[in-house]
Amino acid sequence: MAKQQQPISPLKNFFAGGFGGVCLVFAGHPLDTIKVRLQTQHKPKPGESLLYAGTIDCLKKTLAKEGVKGLYKGMAAPIIGVTPMFAVCFFGFGLGKKLQQRTPDDILTYPQLFAAGMLSGVFTTAIMAPGERIKCLLQIQATTGEVKYAGPMDCVKQLYRQSGIRGIYKGTALTLMRDVPASGMYFMSYEWLKNLLTPAGKSHNELSIPSVLFAGGMAGICNWAVAIPPDVLKSRFQTAPEGKYPNGFRDVLRELIREEGVASLYKGFNAVMLRAFPANAACFLGFELAMKFLNWLAPDL
């Protein structure tokens, strides 16, 4: 592993992370729409079949009914939300790394990288929780056929009118449970794979594009392996009618396991994993390219 490394700059991480976020949304949004539709479809009544048999079936039906545009439904909210969120996420990771370094040349251990990743998860939840709540509500109204919200801003206004700031931040604890350990996993596995793929004596900056894509894609998969169960609970909880789960996520968990068994915690697994690889590969590639550009533009920042 090459010792000479660029000093960590949380600010550069912020801008490069934002660009990575835009790349991630473009690559991953179609499968995100499918993931939410699969996770929130209701149990069929006796004699009826499920609305969507699985990932491919949901893709076919969405394309047939709504065209390619249907797959990019609700993308404005994630672009507006994801760009600052990934900026803050990579900033949090950069800051977490910097705080643990005694000197700029310190090489961090994997537990330290995990801790830095967890810090980025705390940072992002503040932005993420309301964005996720709005995204889920808009994505399922196309399926239920009842158009309650005209768009993201209308959704915020109605939620605020109904139950104040708490209505907008519903599901924050679940978002934290999902993002804090998952972010630690995300960044640690990315750094580990980068180390693994870097030839001896070479620096990380010389990694080939396929290597960066592979490390980023696999990091996405590690991230979601940890995040899916709390994500399923969160999707259910955030889209449930007011007052359905008085004790929060414990009620959601009990109901899910009682009605559909433990396997239901991994609902939408195929859609998530199919999306995780290309979306996060695109994200980290965008991040690394932007980072190279920023290091060239302002080497001393």
PDB file of C-alpha atoms in Angstrom:
ATOM      1  CA  MET A   1       0.000   0.000   0.000  1.00  0.00           C
ATOM      2  CA  ALA A   2       1.505   3.349  -1.019  1.00  0.00           C
ATOM      3  CA  LYS A   3       2.152   5.600   1.982  1.00  0.00           C
ATOM      4  CA  GLN A   4       2.044   8.931   0.154  1.00  0.00           C
ATOM      5  CA  GLN A   5      -1.637   9.869   0.100  1.00  0.00           C
ATOM      6  CA  GLN A   6      -3.582  13.029  -0.643  1.00  0.00           C
ATOM      7  CA  PRO A   7      -4.571  14.710   2.679  1.00  0.00           C
ATOM      8  CA  ILE A   8      -8.261  14.052   3.423  1.00  0.00           C
ATOM      9  CA  SER A   9     -10.395  17.037   2.465  1.00  0.00           C
ATOM     10  CA  PRO A  10     -13.994  16.833   3.754  1.00  0.00           C
ATOM     11  CA  LEU A  11     -14.880  19.763   1.474  1.00  0.00           C
ATOM     12  CA  LYS A  12     -13.718  17.972  -1.682  1.00  0.00           C
ATOM     13  CA  ASN A  13     -15.530  14.876  -0.446  1.00  0.00           C
ATOM     14  CA  PHE A  14     -18.662  17.025  -0.233  1.00  0.00           C
ATOM     15  CA  PHE A  15     -18.607  18.093  -3.893  1.00  0.00           C
ATOM     16  CA  ALA A  16     -17.385  14.781  -5.281  1.00  0.00           C
ATOM     17  CA  GLY A  17     -20.008  12.940  -3.206  1.00  0.00           C
ATOM     18  CA  GLY A  18     -22.756  15.147  -4.639  1.00  0.00           C
ATOM     19  CA  PHE A  19     -21.688  14.265  -8.170  1.00  0.00           C
ATOM     20  CA  GLY A  20     -21.544  10.581  -7.200  1.00  0.00           C
ATOM     21  CA  GLY A  21     -25.100  10.885  -5.893  1.00  0.00           C
ATOM     22  CA  VAL A  22     -26.393  12.204  -9.220  1.00  0.00           C
ATOM     23  CA  CYS A  23     -24.732   9.270 -11.010  1.00  0.00           C
ATOM     24  CA  LEU A  24     -26.318   6.882  -8.522  1.00  0.00           C
ATOM     25  CA  VAL A  25     -29.863   8.173  -9.049  1.00  0.00           C
ATOM     26  CA  PHE A  26     -29.643   7.939 -12.833  1.00  0.00           C
ATOM     27  CA  ALA A  27     -28.335   4.381 -12.686  1.00  0.00           C
ATOM     28  CA  GLY A  28     -30.558   3.148  -9.872  1.00  0.00           C
ATOM     29  CA  HIS A  29     -33.934   4.903  -9.863  1.00  0.00           C
ATOM     30  CA  PRO A  30     -35.830   2.489 -12.149  1.00  0.00           C
ATOM     31  CA  LEU A  31     -35.095  -0.433  -9.835  1.00  0.00           C
ATOM     32  CA  ASP A  32     -35.863   1.696  -6.788  1.00  0.00           C
ATOM     33  CA  THR A  33     -39.374   2.293  -8.107  1.00  0.00           C
ATOM     34  CA  ILE A  34     -39.793  -1.459  -8.560  1.00  0.00           C
ATOM     35  CA  LYS A  35     -38.356  -2.139  -5.077  1.00  0.00           C
ATOM     36  CA  VAL A  36     -40.894   0.136  -3.364  1.00  0.00           C
ATOM     37  CA  ARG A  37     -43.803  -1.240  -5.401  1.00  0.00           C
ATOM     38  CA  LEU A  38     -42.857  -4.819  -4.493  1.00  0.00           C
ATOM     39  CA  GLN A  39     -42.296  -3.991  -0.827  1.00  0.00           C
ATOM     40  CA  THR A  40     -45.628  -2.248  -0.377  1.00  0.00           C
ATOM     41  CA  GLN A  41     -47.977  -4.456  -2.414  1.00  0.00           C
ATOM     42  CA  HIS A  42     -50.730  -5.920  -0.287  1.00  0.00           C
ATOM     43  CA  LYS A  43     -51.383  -9.554   0.469  1.00  0.00           C
ATOM     44  CA  PRO A  44     -53.926 -10.806  -2.098  1.00  0.00           C
ATOM     45  CA  LYS A  45     -57.404 -11.821  -0.931  1.00  0.00           C
ATOM     46  CA  PRO A  46     -58.246 -15.530  -1.296  1.00  0.00           C
ATOM     47  CA  GLY A  47     -58.614 -16.417  -4.970  1.00  0.00           C
ATOM     48  CA  GLU A  48     -56.742 -13.308  -6.142  1.00  0.00           C
ATOM     49  CA  SER A  49     -53.154 -13.346  -7.307  1.00  0.00           C
ATOM     50  CA  LEU A  50     -50.426 -10.882  -6.351  1.00  0.00           C
ATOM     51  CA  LEU A  51     -50.358  -7.668  -8.369  1.00  0.00           C
ATOM     52  CA  TYR A  52     -46.684  -8.283  -9.228  1.00  0.00           C
ATOM     53  CA  ALA A  53     -45.252 -11.811  -9.299  1.00  0.00           C
ATOM     54  CA  GLY A  54     -41.687 -10.503  -8.905  1.00  0.00           C
ATOM     55  CA  THR A  55     -39.059  -8.056 -10.126  1.00  0.00           C
ATOM     56  CA  ILE A  56     -39.309  -8.853 -13.864  1.00  0.00           C
ATOM     57  CA  ASP A  57     -43.116  -8.979 -13.776  1.00  0.00           C
ATOM     58  CA  CYS A  58     -43.247  -5.585 -12.045  1.00  0.00           C
ATOM     59  CA  LEU A  59     -40.827  -4.172 -14.650  1.00  0.00           C
ATOM     60  CA  LYS A  60     -42.949  -5.520 -17.539  1.00  0.00           C
ATOM     61  CA  LYS A  61     -46.228  -4.234 -16.079  1.00  0.00           C
ATOM     62  CA  THR A  62     -44.789  -0.818 -15.282  1.00  0.00           C
ATOM     63  CA  LEU A  63     -43.360  -0.475 -18.811  1.00  0.00           C
ATOM     64  CA  ALA A  64     -46.613  -1.658 -20.410  1.00  0.00           C
ATOM     65  CA  LYS A  65     -48.762   0.684 -18.337  1.00  0.00           C
ATOM     66  CA  GLU A  66     -46.573   3.768 -17.952  1.00  0.00           C
ATOM     67  CA  GLY A  67     -43.660   3.411 -20.388  1.00  0.00           C
ATOM     68  CA  VAL A  68     -40.024   4.206 -19.505  1.00  0.00           C
ATOM     69  CA  LYS A  69     -41.248   7.392 -17.802  1.00  0.00           C
ATOM     70  CA  GLY A  70     -43.011   5.202 -15.221  1.00  0.00           C
ATOM     71  CA  LEU A  71     -39.655   3.814 -14.096  1.00  0.00           C
ATOM     72  CA  TYR A  72     -38.331   7.328 -13.497  1.00  0.00           C
ATOM     73  CA  LYS A  73     -41.419   8.385 -11.498  1.00  0.00           C
ATOM     74  CA  GLY A  74     -40.630  10.585  -8.551  1.00  0.00           C
ATOM     75  CA  MET A  75     -37.011  11.074  -9.642  1.00  0.00           C
ATOM     76  CA  ALA A  76     -37.006  14.843  -9.074  1.00  0.00           C
ATOM     77  CA  ALA A  77     -37.241  14.331  -5.294  1.00  0.00           C
ATOM     78  CA  PRO A  78     -34.226  11.971  -5.084  1.00  0.00           C
ATOM     79  CA  ILE A  79     -32.099  14.160  -7.404  1.00  0.00           C
ATOM     80  CA  ILE A  80     -32.838  17.213  -5.245  1.00  0.00           C
ATOM     81  CA  GLY A  81     -32.458  15.125  -2.083  1.00  0.00           C
ATOM     82  CA  VAL A  82     -29.710  12.691  -3.072  1.00  0.00           C
ATOM     83  CA  THR A  83     -27.203  15.232  -4.362  1.00  0.00           C
ATOM     84  CA  PRO A  84     -26.899  17.075  -1.023  1.00  0.00           C
ATOM     85  CA  MET A  85     -27.353  13.796   0.838  1.00  0.00           C
ATOM     86  CA  PHE A  86     -24.431  12.051  -0.839  1.00  0.00           C
ATOM     87  CA  ALA A  87     -22.446  15.255  -0.526  1.00  0.00           C
ATOM     88  CA  VAL A  88     -23.137  15.220   3.236  1.00  0.00           C
ATOM     89  CA  CYS A  89     -22.573  11.447   3.382  1.00  0.00           C
ATOM     90  CA  PHE A  90     -19.103  11.598   1.805  1.00  0.00           C
ATOM     91  CA  PHE A  91     -18.369  14.752   3.810  1.00  0.00           C
ATOM     92  CA  GLY A  92     -19.269  12.862   7.018  1.00  0.00           C
ATOM     93  CA  PHE A  93     -17.022   9.989   5.974  1.00  0.00           C
ATOM     94  CA  GLY A  94     -14.168  12.392   5.176  1.00  0.00           C
ATOM     95  CA  LEU A  95     -14.660  14.148   8.501  1.00  0.00           C
ATOM     96  CA  GLY A  96     -14.858  10.830  10.375  1.00  0.00           C
ATOM     97  CA  LYS A  97     -11.559   9.775   8.797  1.00  0.00           C
ATOM     98  CA  LYS A  98      -9.899  13.121   9.462  1.00  0.00           C
ATOM     99  CA  LEU A  99     -10.969  13.150  13.133  1.00  0.00           C
ATOM    100  CA  GLN A 100      -9.320   9.772  13.698  1.00  0.00           C
ATOM    101  CA  GLN A 101      -6.010  10.679  12.043  1.00  0.00           C
ATOM    102  CA  ARG A 102      -3.238  11.938  14.294  1.00  0.00           C
ATOM    103  CA  THR A 103      -1.170  13.027  11.274  1.00  0.00           C
ATOM    104  CA  PRO A 104      -2.303  13.472   7.636  1.00  0.00           C
ATOM    105  CA  ASP A 105      -0.283  10.380   6.683  1.00  0.00           C
ATOM    106  CA  ASP A 106      -1.993   8.028   9.139  1.00  0.00           C
ATOM    107  CA  ILE A 107      -3.438   4.944   7.465  1.00  0.00           C
ATOM    108  CA  LEU A 108      -6.733   4.098   9.153  1.00  0.00           C
ATOM    109  CA  THR A 109      -7.647   0.576  10.293  1.00  0.00           C
ATOM    110  CA  TYR A 110     -10.857  -1.114   9.080  1.00  0.00           C
ATOM    111  CA  PRO A 111     -12.730  -0.573  12.404  1.00  0.00           C
ATOM    112  CA  GLN A 112     -11.804   3.123  12.143  1.00  0.00           C
ATOM    113  CA  LEU A 113     -13.124   3.239   8.577  1.00  0.00           C
ATOM    114  CA  PHE A 114     -16.323   1.527   9.791  1.00  0.00           C
ATOM    115  CA  ALA A 115     -16.693   4.171  12.523  1.00  0.00           C
ATOM    116  CA  ALA A 116     -16.141   6.977   9.983  1.00  0.00           C
ATOM    117  CA  GLY A 117     -18.810   5.382   7.769  1.00  0.00           C
ATOM    118  CA  MET A 118     -21.234   5.221  10.705  1.00  0.00           C
ATOM    119  CA  LEU A 119     -20.737   8.943  11.317  1.00  0.00           C
ATOM    120  CA  SER A 120     -21.704   9.608   7.702  1.00  0.00           C
ATOM    121  CA  GLY A 121     -24.913   7.602   8.343  1.00  0.00           C
ATOM    122  CA  VAL A 122     -25.872   9.918  11.205  1.00  0.00           C
ATOM    123  CA  PHE A 123     -25.199  12.968   9.031  1.00  0.00           C
ATOM    124  CA  THR A 124     -27.357  11.724   6.169  1.00  0.00           C
ATOM    125  CA  THR A 125     -30.372  10.666   8.244  1.00  0.00           C
ATOM    126  CA  ALA A 126     -31.199  14.285   9.057  1.00  0.00           C
ATOM    127  CA  ILE A 127     -31.672  14.951   5.327  1.00  0.00           C
ATOM    128  CA  MET A 128     -32.745  11.469   4.351  1.00  0.00           C
ATOM    129  CA  ALA A 129     -35.693  10.722   6.644  1.00  0.00           C
ATOM    130  CA  PRO A 130     -38.137  13.326   5.266  1.00  0.00           C
ATOM    131  CA  GLY A 131     -37.001  12.698   1.658  1.00  0.00           C
ATOM    132  CA  GLU A 132     -37.562   8.953   2.016  1.00  0.00           C
ATOM    133  CA  ARG A 133     -40.996   9.438   3.568  1.00  0.00           C
ATOM    134  CA  ILE A 134     -42.111  11.684   0.696  1.00  0.00           C
ATOM    135  CA  LYS A 135     -40.573   9.388  -1.949  1.00  0.00           C
ATOM    136  CA  CYS A 136     -42.369   6.298  -0.593  1.00  0.00           C
ATOM    137  CA  LEU A 137     -45.727   8.075  -0.394  1.00  0.00           C
ATOM    138  CA  LEU A 138     -45.430   9.356  -3.978  1.00  0.00           C
ATOM    139  CA  GLN A 139     -44.226   5.997  -5.333  1.00  0.00           C
ATOM    140  CA  ILE A 140     -47.118   4.000  -3.880  1.00  0.00           C
ATOM    141  CA  GLN A 141     -49.897   6.373  -4.871  1.00  0.00           C
ATOM    142  CA  ALA A 142     -49.391   5.316  -8.495  1.00  0.00           C
ATOM    143  CA  THR A 143     -50.034   1.716  -7.412  1.00  0.00           C
ATOM    144  CA  THR A 144     -53.013   2.366  -5.142  1.00  0.00           C
ATOM    145  CA  GLY A 145     -54.626   4.579  -7.773  1.00  0.00           C
ATOM    146  CA  GLU A 146     -55.610   7.214  -5.196  1.00  0.00           C
ATOM    147  CA  VAL A 147     -53.881  10.491  -6.043  1.00  0.00           C
ATOM    148  CA  LYS A 148     -53.569  12.312  -2.758  1.00  0.00           C
ATOM    149  CA  TYR A 149     -50.460  14.431  -3.407  1.00  0.00           C
ATOM    150  CA  ALA A 150     -49.792  16.566  -6.476  1.00  0.00           C
ATOM    151  CA  GLY A 151     -46.016  16.340  -5.994  1.00  0.00           C
ATOM    152  CA  PRO A 152     -43.199  16.493  -3.424  1.00  0.00           C
ATOM    153  CA  MET A 153     -43.923  20.035  -2.183  1.00  0.00           C
ATOM    154  CA  ASP A 154     -47.651  19.361  -1.917  1.00  0.00           C
ATOM    155  CA  CYS A 155     -46.838  16.203   0.043  1.00  0.00           C
ATOM    156  CA  VAL A 156     -44.669  18.187   2.518  1.00  0.00           C
ATOM    157  CA  LYS A 157     -47.418  20.815   2.949  1.00  0.00           C
ATOM    158  CA  GLN A 158     -50.119  18.219   3.605  1.00  0.00           C
ATOM    159  CA  LEU A 159     -47.979  16.220   6.058  1.00  0.00           C
ATOM    160  CA  TYR A 160     -47.037  19.405   7.903  1.00  0.00           C
ATOM    161  CA  ARG A 161     -50.670  20.532   8.095  1.00  0.00           C
ATOM    162  CA  GLN A 162     -51.729  17.095   9.323  1.00  0.00           C
ATOM    163  CA  SER A 163     -49.146  16.415  12.011  1.00  0.00           C
ATOM    164  CA  GLY A 164     -46.484  19.129  12.032  1.00  0.00           C
ATOM    165  CA  ILE A 165     -42.765  18.481  11.703  1.00  0.00           C
ATOM    166  CA  ARG A 166     -43.246  15.021  13.282  1.00  0.00           C
ATOM    167  CA  GLY A 167     -45.318  13.923  10.300  1.00  0.00           C
ATOM    168  CA  ILE A 168     -42.477  14.824   7.938  1.00  0.00           C
ATOM    169  CA  TYR A 169     -39.869  13.072  10.105  1.00  0.00           C
ATOM    170  CA  LYS A 170     -41.920   9.891  10.683  1.00  0.00           C
ATOM    171  CA  GLY A 171     -39.618   6.877  10.539  1.00  0.00           C
ATOM    172  CA  THR A 172     -36.414   8.684  11.570  1.00  0.00           C
ATOM    173  CA  ALA A 173     -35.419   6.060  14.153  1.00  0.00           C
ATOM    174  CA  LEU A 174     -35.810   3.357  11.507  1.00  0.00           C
ATOM    175  CA  THR A 175     -33.807   5.380   9.001  1.00  0.00           C
ATOM    176  CA  LEU A 176     -31.019   5.638  11.619  1.00  0.00           C
ATOM    177  CA  MET A 177     -31.202   1.895  12.313  1.00  0.00           C
ATOM    178  CA  ARG A 178     -30.856   1.290   8.593  1.00  0.00           C
ATOM    179  CA  ASP A 179     -28.229   3.857   7.655  1.00  0.00           C
ATOM    180  CA  VAL A 180     -25.768   3.956  10.536  1.00  0.00           C
ATOM    181  CA  PRO A 181     -24.544   0.312  10.427  1.00  0.00           C
ATOM    182  CA  ALA A 182     -25.117   0.091   6.658  1.00  0.00           C
ATOM    183  CA  SER A 183     -22.984   3.198   5.977  1.00  0.00           C
ATOM    184  CA  GLY A 184     -20.192   1.793   8.123  1.00  0.00           C
ATOM    185  CA  MET A 185     -20.336  -1.395   6.075  1.00  0.00           C
ATOM    186  CA  TYR A 186     -20.547   0.556   2.811  1.00  0.00           C
ATOM    187  CA  PHE A 187     -17.394   2.603   3.219  1.00  0.00           C
ATOM    188  CA  MET A 188     -15.378  -0.062   4.987  1.00  0.00           C
ATOM    189  CA  SER A 189     -16.041  -2.670   2.286  1.00  0.00           C
ATOM    190  CA  TYR A 190     -15.251  -0.126  -0.454  1.00  0.00           C
ATOM    191  CA  GLU A 191     -11.894   0.772   1.097  1.00  0.00           C
ATOM    192  CA  TRP A 192     -11.137  -2.914   1.737  1.00  0.00           C
ATOM    193  CA  LEU A 193     -11.880  -3.870  -1.883  1.00  0.00           C
ATOM    194  CA  LYS A 194      -9.862  -0.916  -3.150  1.00  0.00           C
ATOM    195  CA  ASN A 195      -6.882  -2.123  -1.084  1.00  0.00           C
ATOM    196  CA  LEU A 196      -7.408  -5.638  -2.359  1.00  0.00           C
ATOM    197  CA  LEU A 197      -7.536  -4.566  -6.011  1.00  0.00           C
ATOM    198  CA  THR A 198      -4.601  -2.141  -5.844  1.00  0.00           C
ATOM    199  CA  PRO A 199      -1.427  -3.840  -7.137  1.00  0.00           C
ATOM    200  CA  ALA A 200       1.511  -3.838  -4.679  1.00  0.00           C
ATOM    201  CA  GLY A 201       3.436  -0.570  -4.654  1.00  0.00           C
ATOM    202  CA  LYS A 202       0.716   1.310  -6.568  1.00  0.00           C
ATOM    203  CA  SER A 203      -1.533   4.002  -5.124  1.00  0.00           C
ATOM    204  CA  HIS A 204      -5.341   3.895  -4.937  1.00  0.00           C
ATOM    205  CA  ASN A 205      -5.533   6.741  -7.423  1.00  0.00           C
ATOM    206  CA  GLU A 206      -4.196   4.491 -10.156  1.00  0.00           C
ATOM    207  CA  LEU A 207      -7.018   1.946  -9.889  1.00  0.00           C
ATOM    208  CA  SER A 208      -8.564   1.110 -13.260  1.00  0.00           C
ATOM    209  CA  ILE A 209     -12.175   2.078 -14.010  1.00  0.00           C
ATOM    210  CA  PRO A 210     -13.393  -1.579 -13.964  1.00  0.00           C
ATOM    211  CA  SER A 211     -11.761  -2.023 -10.519  1.00  0.00           C
ATOM    212  CA  VAL A 212     -13.469   1.095  -9.156  1.00  0.00           C
ATOM    213  CA  LEU A 213     -16.797  -0.059 -10.630  1.00  0.00           C
ATOM    214  CA  PHE A 214     -16.390  -3.498  -9.069  1.00  0.00           C
ATOM    215  CA  ALA A 215     -15.383  -2.146  -5.629  1.00  0.00           C
ATOM    216  CA  GLY A 216     -18.252   0.384  -5.672  1.00  0.00           C
ATOM    217  CA  GLY A 217     -20.822  -2.173  -6.810  1.00  0.00           C
ATOM    218  CA  MET A 218     -19.785  -4.730  -4.189  1.00  0.00           C
ATOM    219  CA  ALA A 219     -19.783  -2.044  -1.472  1.00  0.00           C
ATOM    220  CA  GLY A 220     -23.388  -1.302  -2.453  1.00  0.00           C
ATOM    221  CA  ILE A 221     -24.281  -4.969  -2.049  1.00  0.00           C
ATOM    222  CA  CYS A 222     -22.586  -5.153   1.399  1.00  0.00           C
ATOM    223  CA  ASN A 223     -24.439  -1.983   2.399  1.00  0.00           C
ATOM    224  CA  TRP A 224     -27.850  -3.384   1.458  1.00  0.00           C
ATOM    225  CA  ALA A 225     -27.229  -6.824   2.957  1.00  0.00           C
ATOM    226  CA  VAL A 226     -27.202  -4.980   6.301  1.00  0.00           C
ATOM    227  CA  ALA A 227     -29.906  -2.451   5.384  1.00  0.00           C
ATOM    228  CA  ILE A 228     -32.758  -4.491   3.860  1.00  0.00           C
ATOM    229  CA  PRO A 229     -34.614  -5.638   7.029  1.00  0.00           C
ATOM    230  CA  PRO A 230     -34.838  -2.144   8.580  1.00  0.00           C
ATOM    231  CA  ASP A 231     -35.619  -0.782   5.081  1.00  0.00           C
ATOM    232  CA  VAL A 232     -38.650  -3.066   4.696  1.00  0.00           C
ATOM    233  CA  LEU A 233     -39.907  -2.007   8.141  1.00  0.00           C
ATOM    234  CA  LYS A 234     -39.312   1.643   7.257  1.00  0.00           C
ATOM    235  CA  SER A 235     -41.179   1.440   3.913  1.00  0.00           C
ATOM    236  CA  ARG A 236     -44.141  -0.184   5.718  1.00  0.00           C
ATOM    237  CA  PHE A 237     -44.098   2.239   8.636  1.00  0.00           C
ATOM    238  CA  GLN A 238     -43.726   5.392   6.545  1.00  0.00           C
ATOM    239  CA  THR A 239     -46.546   4.488   4.160  1.00  0.00           C
ATOM    240  CA  ALA A 240     -48.963   3.218   6.853  1.00  0.00           C
ATOM    241  CA  PRO A 241     -52.089   5.218   7.729  1.00  0.00           C
ATOM    242  CA  GLU A 242     -51.767   7.481  10.775  1.00  0.00           C
ATOM    243  CA  GLY A 243     -52.076   5.550  14.050  1.00  0.00           C
ATOM    244  CA  LYS A 244     -51.808   2.064  12.537  1.00  0.00           C
ATOM    245  CA  TYR A 245     -48.613   1.256  14.453  1.00  0.00           C
ATOM    246  CA  PRO A 246     -48.849   3.040  17.844  1.00  0.00           C
ATOM    247  CA  ASN A 247     -45.606   1.480  19.167  1.00  0.00           C
ATOM    248  CA  GLY A 248     -43.605   2.293  16.061  1.00  0.00           C
ATOM    249  CA  PHE A 249     -41.369  -0.248  14.395  1.00  0.00           C
ATOM    250  CA  ARG A 250     -41.943  -2.967  17.040  1.00  0.00           C
ATOM    251  CA  ASP A 251     -45.561  -3.208  15.858  1.00  0.00           C
ATOM    252  CA  VAL A 252     -44.507  -3.327  12.196  1.00  0.00           C
ATOM    253  CA  LEU A 253     -41.988  -6.076  12.952  1.00  0.00           C
ATOM    254  CA  ARG A 254     -44.523  -8.126  14.945  1.00  0.00           C
ATOM    255  CA  GLU A 255     -47.193  -7.823  12.247  1.00  0.00           C
ATOM    256  CA  LEU A 256     -44.807  -8.698   9.412  1.00  0.00           C
ATOM    257  CA  ILE A 257     -43.382 -11.771  11.129  1.00  0.00           C
ATOM    258  CA  ARG A 258     -46.821 -12.936  12.282  1.00  0.00           C
ATOM    259  CA  GLU A 259     -48.428 -12.550   8.868  1.00  0.00           C
ATOM    260  CA  GLU A 260     -45.646 -13.303   6.432  1.00  0.00           C
ATOM    261  CA  GLY A 261     -42.750 -14.887   8.355  1.00  0.00           C
ATOM    262  CA  VAL A 262     -39.117 -13.836   8.736  1.00  0.00           C
ATOM    263  CA  ALA A 263     -38.479 -14.091   4.970  1.00  0.00           C
ATOM    264  CA  SER A 264     -40.688 -11.016   4.479  1.00  0.00           C
ATOM    265  CA  LEU A 265     -37.913  -8.925   6.060  1.00  0.00           C
ATOM    266  CA  TYR A 266     -35.988  -9.559   2.852  1.00  0.00           C
ATOM    267  CA  LYS A 267     -38.824  -8.418   0.575  1.00  0.00           C
ATOM    268  CA  GLY A 268     -37.635  -6.817  -2.628  1.00  0.00           C
ATOM    269  CA  PHE A 269     -34.206  -8.484  -2.163  1.00  0.00           C
ATOM    270  CA  ASN A 270     -33.697  -9.164  -5.904  1.00  0.00           C
ATOM    271  CA  ALA A 271     -34.698  -5.647  -6.938  1.00  0.00           C
ATOM    272  CA  VAL A 272     -32.444  -4.151  -4.262  1.00  0.00           C
ATOM    273  CA  MET A 273     -29.419  -6.253  -5.164  1.00  0.00           C
ATOM    274  CA  LEU A 274     -29.907  -5.772  -8.910  1.00  0.00           C
ATOM    275  CA  ARG A 275     -29.975  -2.037  -8.328  1.00  0.00           C
ATOM    276  CA  ALA A 276     -27.256  -1.910  -5.669  1.00  0.00           C
ATOM    277  CA  PHE A 277     -24.463  -3.010  -7.978  1.00  0.00           C
ATOM    278  CA  PRO A 278     -24.854  -0.641 -10.966  1.00  0.00           C
ATOM    279  CA  ALA A 279     -26.081   2.291  -8.868  1.00  0.00           C
ATOM    280  CA  ASN A 280     -23.205   2.204  -6.383  1.00  0.00           C
ATOM    281  CA  ALA A 281     -20.647   1.359  -9.054  1.00  0.00           C
ATOM    282  CA  ALA A 282     -21.819   4.522 -10.862  1.00  0.00           C
ATOM    283  CA  CYS A 283     -21.754   6.475  -7.595  1.00  0.00           C
ATOM    284  CA  PHE A 284     -18.178   5.599  -6.619  1.00  0.00           C
ATOM    285  CA  LEU A 285     -16.917   6.037 -10.171  1.00  0.00           C
ATOM    286  CA  GLY A 286     -18.537   9.493 -10.266  1.00  0.00           C
ATOM    287  CA  PHE A 287     -17.010  10.228  -6.849  1.00  0.00           C
ATOM    288  CA  GLU A 288     -13.483   9.103  -7.833  1.00  0.00           C
ATOM    289  CA  LEU A 289     -13.553  11.007 -11.152  1.00  0.00           C
ATOM    290  CA  ALA A 290     -14.836  14.162  -9.460  1.00  0.00           C
ATOM    291  CA  MET A 291     -12.180  13.752  -6.769  1.00  0.00           C
ATOM    292  CA  LYS A 292      -9.424  13.495  -9.402  1.00  0.00           C
ATOM    293  CA  PHE A 293     -10.771  16.607 -11.096  1.00  0.00           C
ATOM    294  CA  LEU A 294     -10.911  18.536  -7.781  1.00  0.00           C
ATOM    295  CA  ASN A 295      -7.411  17.432  -6.788  1.00  0.00           C
ATOM    296  CA  TRP A 296      -6.166  18.680 -10.146  1.00  0.00           C
ATOM    297  CA  LEU A 297      -8.182  21.910  -9.885  1.00  0.00           C
ATOM    298  CA  ALA A 298      -7.245  22.756  -6.285  1.00  0.00           C
ATOM    299  CA  PRO A 299      -4.408  20.507  -5.105  1.00  0.00           C
ATOM    300  CA  ASP A 300      -3.943  22.349  -1.807  1.00  0.00           C
ATOM    301  CA  LEU A 301      -7.565  22.606  -0.656  1.00  0.00           C
TER     302      LEU A 301
END
